[in-house]
């Protein structure tokens, strides 16, 4: 038996990119950019792995495009250390065009921001 479901809540960490934390400079704008990319669109979620905390890691596709690569192209995310050349070239183009986070002369990568602002529940 198969069911069609129009709405499913899935919590997913993007594979191969890192975006600013919500309270970090640029974090709200990055989230707004993500919402604009996903809003009222048919999505495909591809889970690649589960991390040690039980969180899904993967990709979201709108059509045949990875949303994570679009965020990088718009300048709202950094490529991860193991990202493909495609991601790196999009990041370089966003930086050169000073899009998104790259409007700041020295944007702070999220991994550095998290080191300086440890999570306290």
Coordinates of N, CA and C in Angstrom, one line a residue:
X1 N 0.8 -1.2 0.0 CA 0.0 0.0 0.0 C 0.9 1.2 0.0
X2 N 0.5 2.2 -0.8 CA 1.3 3.5 -0.8 C 0.3 4.6 -0.5
X3 N 0.9 5.6 0.1 CA 0.1 6.8 0.5 C 0.7 8.0 -0.1
X4 N -0.1 8.9 -0.5 CA 0.5 10.2 -0.9 C 0.3 11.2 0.3
X5 N 1.3 11.8 0.6 CA 1.2 12.8 1.8 C 1.7 14.1 1.3
X6 N 0.9 15.1 1.4 CA 1.3 16.5 1.0 C 2.2 17.2 1.9
X7 N 2.1 16.9 3.2 CA 2.9 17.6 4.2 C 3.5 16.5 5.2
X8 N 4.8 16.6 5.2 CA 5.6 15.7 6.2 C 6.6 16.6 6.8
X9 N 6.7 16.6 8.1 CA 7.8 17.3 8.8 C 9.0 16.5 8.9
X10 N 10.1 17.0 8.4 CA 11.4 16.3 8.4 C 12.4 17.3 8.8
X11 N 13.2 16.9 9.9 CA 14.3 17.7 10.3 C 15.6 17.2 9.6
X12 N 16.3 18.0 8.9 CA 17.4 17.6 8.1 C 18.6 18.6 8.2
X13 N 19.8 18.1 8.4 CA 21.0 18.9 8.3 C 21.5 18.7 6.9
X14 N 21.8 19.9 6.2 CA 22.3 19.8 4.9 C 23.7 19.1 4.9
X15 N 23.9 18.2 3.9 CA 25.2 17.6 3.7 C 26.1 18.6 2.9
X16 N 27.3 18.6 3.3 CA 28.4 19.4 2.5 C 28.4 20.9 2.6
X17 N 27.5 21.5 3.4 CA 27.5 22.9 3.5 C 27.3 23.3 5.0
X18 N 27.7 24.5 5.4 CA 27.5 25.0 6.7 C 27.0 26.4 6.6
X19 N 25.8 26.7 7.1 CA 25.2 28.0 7.1 C 25.3 28.7 8.4
X20 N 25.2 30.0 8.5 CA 25.3 30.7 9.8 C 24.2 30.3 10.7
X21 N 24.5 30.3 12.0 CA 23.5 30.1 13.1 C 22.5 31.2 13.1
X22 N 21.3 31.0 13.6 CA 20.3 32.0 13.5 C 20.7 33.3 14.2
X23 N 21.4 33.2 15.3 CA 21.7 34.4 16.1 C 23.1 35.0 15.6
X24 N 23.7 34.4 14.7 CA 24.9 34.9 14.1 C 24.6 35.9 13.0
X25 N 25.5 36.9 12.8 CA 25.2 37.9 11.7 C 25.0 37.1 10.4
X26 N 23.9 37.5 9.7 CA 23.6 36.8 8.5 C 22.7 35.6 8.7
X27 N 22.5 35.1 9.9 CA 21.7 33.9 10.1 C 20.3 34.1 9.8
X28 N 19.7 35.2 10.1 CA 18.2 35.4 9.8 C 18.0 35.5 8.3
X29 N 19.0 36.2 7.6 CA 18.9 36.4 6.2 C 19.0 35.0 5.5
X30 N 19.9 34.2 6.0 CA 20.2 32.9 5.4 C 18.9 32.0 5.6
X31 N 18.2 32.1 6.7 CA 17.0 31.3 6.9 C 15.9 31.8 6.0
X32 N 15.8 33.2 5.9 CA 14.8 33.7 5.0 C 15.0 33.3 3.5
X33 N 16.3 33.2 3.1 CA 16.6 32.8 1.8 C 16.2 31.3 1.6
X34 N 16.4 30.5 2.6 CA 16.0 29.1 2.5 C 14.5 28.9 2.4
X35 N 13.8 29.7 3.3 CA 12.3 29.6 3.2 C 11.9 30.0 1.8
X36 N 12.4 31.1 1.3 CA 12.0 31.5 -0.1 C 12.3 30.4 -1.1
X37 N 13.3 29.7 -1.0 CA 13.6 28.6 -1.9 C 12.7 27.4 -1.8
X38 N 12.2 27.2 -0.6 CA 11.3 26.0 -0.3 C 9.8 26.3 -0.3
X39 N 9.4 27.5 -0.1 CA 8.1 27.9 0.1 C 7.1 27.4 -1.0
X40 N 6.2 26.6 -0.6 CA 5.1 26.1 -1.5 C 5.7 25.4 -2.8
X41 N 6.8 24.7 -2.6 CA 7.3 23.9 -3.7 C 7.3 22.4 -3.4
X42 N 7.2 21.6 -4.4 CA 7.3 20.2 -4.2 C 8.8 19.8 -4.0
X43 N 9.1 19.2 -2.9 CA 10.5 18.9 -2.5 C 10.7 17.4 -2.5
X44 N 12.0 17.0 -2.7 CA 12.4 15.7 -2.5 C 13.6 15.7 -1.5
X45 N 13.4 14.9 -0.4 CA 14.5 14.9 0.6 C 15.2 13.6 0.4
X46 N 16.5 13.7 0.3 CA 17.4 12.5 0.2 C 18.3 12.5 1.4
X47 N 18.0 11.4 2.2 CA 18.9 11.3 3.4 C 20.1 10.4 3.1
X48 N 21.2 10.9 3.4 CA 22.5 10.2 3.1 C 23.0 9.4 4.3
X49 N 22.8 10.0 5.5 CA 23.3 9.4 6.7 C 22.6 9.9 7.9
X50 N 22.9 9.3 9.1 CA 22.4 9.8 10.3 C 23.6 10.1 11.2
X51 N 23.6 11.2 11.9 CA 24.8 11.6 12.7 C 24.7 10.9 14.0
X52 N 25.7 11.1 14.9 CA 25.8 10.4 16.2 C 24.7 10.9 17.1
X53 N 24.0 12.0 16.8 CA 22.9 12.5 17.6 C 21.5 12.0 17.1
X54 N 21.6 11.2 16.0 CA 20.3 10.7 15.4 C 19.7 11.7 14.4
X55 N 20.4 12.7 14.0 CA 19.9 13.7 13.1 C 20.1 13.2 11.6
X56 N 19.2 13.4 10.8 CA 19.3 13.1 9.4 C 20.2 14.1 8.7
X57 N 21.1 13.6 7.8 CA 22.0 14.4 7.0 C 21.7 14.1 5.6
X58 N 21.5 15.1 4.7 CA 21.2 14.9 3.3 C 21.0 16.1 2.5
X59 N 20.2 16.0 1.5 CA 19.9 17.0 0.5 C 18.4 17.2 0.3
X60 N 18.1 18.4 -0.1 CA 16.7 18.7 -0.5 C 16.8 19.1 -2.0
X61 N 16.0 18.5 -2.8 CA 15.9 18.9 -4.2 C 14.6 19.6 -4.5
X62 N 14.7 20.6 -5.3 CA 13.6 21.3 -5.9 C 13.8 21.1 -7.4
X63 N 12.9 20.2 -8.0 CA 13.2 19.8 -9.4 C 14.5 18.9 -9.3
X64 N 15.4 19.3 -10.1 CA 16.7 18.5 -10.1 C 17.8 19.3 -9.5
X65 N 17.5 20.4 -8.8 CA 18.5 21.3 -8.2 C 18.6 21.1 -6.7
X66 N 19.9 21.0 -6.2 CA 20.1 20.9 -4.8 C 19.9 22.3 -4.1
X67 N 19.1 22.3 -3.1 CA 18.9 23.6 -2.4 C 20.2 24.1 -1.8
X68 N 21.0 23.2 -1.3 CA 22.2 23.6 -0.6 C 23.1 24.3 -1.6
X69 N 23.2 23.9 -2.8 CA 24.1 24.6 -3.8 C 23.5 25.9 -4.2
X70 N 22.2 26.1 -4.2 CA 21.6 27.4 -4.4 C 21.9 28.3 -3.3
X71 N 21.9 27.8 -2.1 CA 22.2 28.7 -0.9 C 23.7 29.2 -1.0
X72 N 24.5 28.3 -1.4 CA 25.9 28.7 -1.6 C 26.1 29.7 -2.7
X73 N 25.4 29.5 -3.8 CA 25.4 30.4 -5.0 C 24.9 31.8 -4.6
X74 N 23.9 31.8 -3.7 CA 23.4 33.1 -3.3 C 24.2 33.8 -2.2
X75 N 25.2 33.0 -1.7 CA 26.1 33.6 -0.7 C 25.7 33.4 0.7
X76 N 24.7 32.4 1.0 CA 24.2 32.3 2.3 C 24.7 31.0 3.0
X77 N 25.7 30.4 2.5 CA 26.3 29.2 3.1 C 27.7 29.0 2.6
X78 N 28.5 28.3 3.4 CA 29.9 27.9 3.1 C 29.9 26.5 2.7
X79 N 30.8 26.1 1.8 CA 31.0 24.7 1.4 C 31.7 24.0 2.6
X80 N 31.4 22.8 2.8 CA 32.1 22.0 3.8 C 33.4 21.6 3.3
X81 N 34.3 21.0 4.2 CA 35.6 20.6 3.8 C 35.7 19.5 2.8
X82 N 34.6 18.7 2.7 CA 34.6 17.6 1.7 C 33.7 17.8 0.5
X83 N 33.3 19.1 0.3 CA 32.4 19.4 -0.7 C 33.0 19.2 -2.1
X84 N 32.2 19.0 -3.1 CA 32.6 18.8 -4.5 C 33.1 20.1 -5.1
X85 N 33.8 20.0 -6.2 CA 34.3 21.2 -6.9 C 33.2 22.1 -7.3
X86 N 32.0 21.6 -7.6 CA 30.9 22.4 -8.0 C 30.5 23.4 -6.9
X87 N 30.5 22.9 -5.7 CA 30.2 23.8 -4.5 C 31.2 24.8 -4.4
X88 N 32.5 24.5 -4.5 CA 33.6 25.4 -4.3 C 33.5 26.5 -5.4
X89 N 33.2 26.1 -6.6 CA 33.2 27.2 -7.7 C 32.0 28.1 -7.4
X90 N 30.9 27.6 -7.0 CA 29.8 28.5 -6.6 C 30.1 29.4 -5.5
X91 N 30.8 28.9 -4.5 CA 31.2 29.7 -3.4 C 32.1 30.8 -3.8
X92 N 33.1 30.5 -4.7 CA 34.0 31.5 -5.2 C 33.3 32.5 -6.0
X93 N 32.3 32.2 -6.8 CA 31.5 33.1 -7.6 C 30.7 34.0 -6.7
X94 N 30.1 33.5 -5.6 CA 29.3 34.3 -4.7 C 30.2 35.3 -4.0
X95 N 31.4 34.8 -3.6 CA 32.4 35.7 -2.9 C 32.8 36.8 -3.8
X96 N 33.2 36.5 -5.0 CA 33.7 37.5 -6.0 C 32.6 38.5 -6.3
X97 N 31.3 38.1 -6.3 CA 30.2 39.0 -6.6 C 29.7 39.7 -5.4
X98 N 30.3 39.3 -4.2 CA 29.9 39.9 -2.9 C 28.4 39.7 -2.7
X99 N 27.9 38.5 -2.9 CA 26.5 38.2 -2.6 C 26.3 37.6 -1.2
X100 N 25.2 37.9 -0.6 CA 24.8 37.3 0.7 C 25.8 37.7 1.8
X101 N 26.3 36.7 2.4 CA 27.3 36.9 3.5 C 28.6 37.6 3.1
X102 N 28.9 37.5 1.8 CA 30.1 38.0 1.3 C 30.1 39.5 1.1
X103 N 28.9 40.1 1.4 CA 28.9 41.6 1.4 C 29.8 42.1 2.5
X104 N 29.9 41.4 3.6 CA 30.8 41.7 4.7 C 32.3 41.4 4.2
X105 N 33.2 42.3 4.5 CA 34.6 42.1 4.1 C 35.2 40.8 4.7
X106 N 34.8 40.4 5.9 CA 35.3 39.2 6.6 C 34.2 38.5 7.3
X107 N 33.3 37.8 6.6 CA 32.3 37.1 7.3 C 32.9 36.0 8.2
X108 N 32.3 35.7 9.3 CA 32.7 34.7 10.2 C 32.1 33.4 9.9
X109 N 32.9 32.4 9.6 CA 32.3 31.1 9.3 C 31.5 30.5 10.5
X110 N 30.5 29.8 10.3 CA 29.7 29.3 11.4 C 30.5 28.4 12.4
X111 N 31.4 27.6 11.9 CA 32.2 26.8 12.8 C 33.0 27.6 13.8
X112 N 33.5 28.8 13.3 CA 34.3 29.7 14.2 C 33.3 30.4 15.2
X113 N 32.1 30.8 14.7 CA 31.2 31.4 15.5 C 30.7 30.5 16.6
X114 N 30.5 29.2 16.3 CA 30.1 28.3 17.3 C 31.1 28.1 18.4
X115 N 32.4 28.1 18.0 CA 33.5 28.0 19.0 C 33.5 29.2 20.0
X116 N 33.2 30.4 19.5 CA 33.1 31.6 20.3 C 31.8 31.7 21.1
X117 N 30.8 31.0 20.6 CA 29.5 31.1 21.3 C 28.9 29.7 21.6
X118 N 29.5 29.0 22.5 CA 29.0 27.7 22.8 C 27.5 27.6 23.2
X119 N 26.9 26.6 22.7 CA 25.5 26.4 23.0 C 25.2 26.1 24.4
X120 N 24.3 26.9 25.0 CA 23.9 26.6 26.4 C 22.4 26.6 26.5
X121 N 21.9 25.3 26.7 CA 20.4 25.2 26.8 C 19.8 25.9 28.0

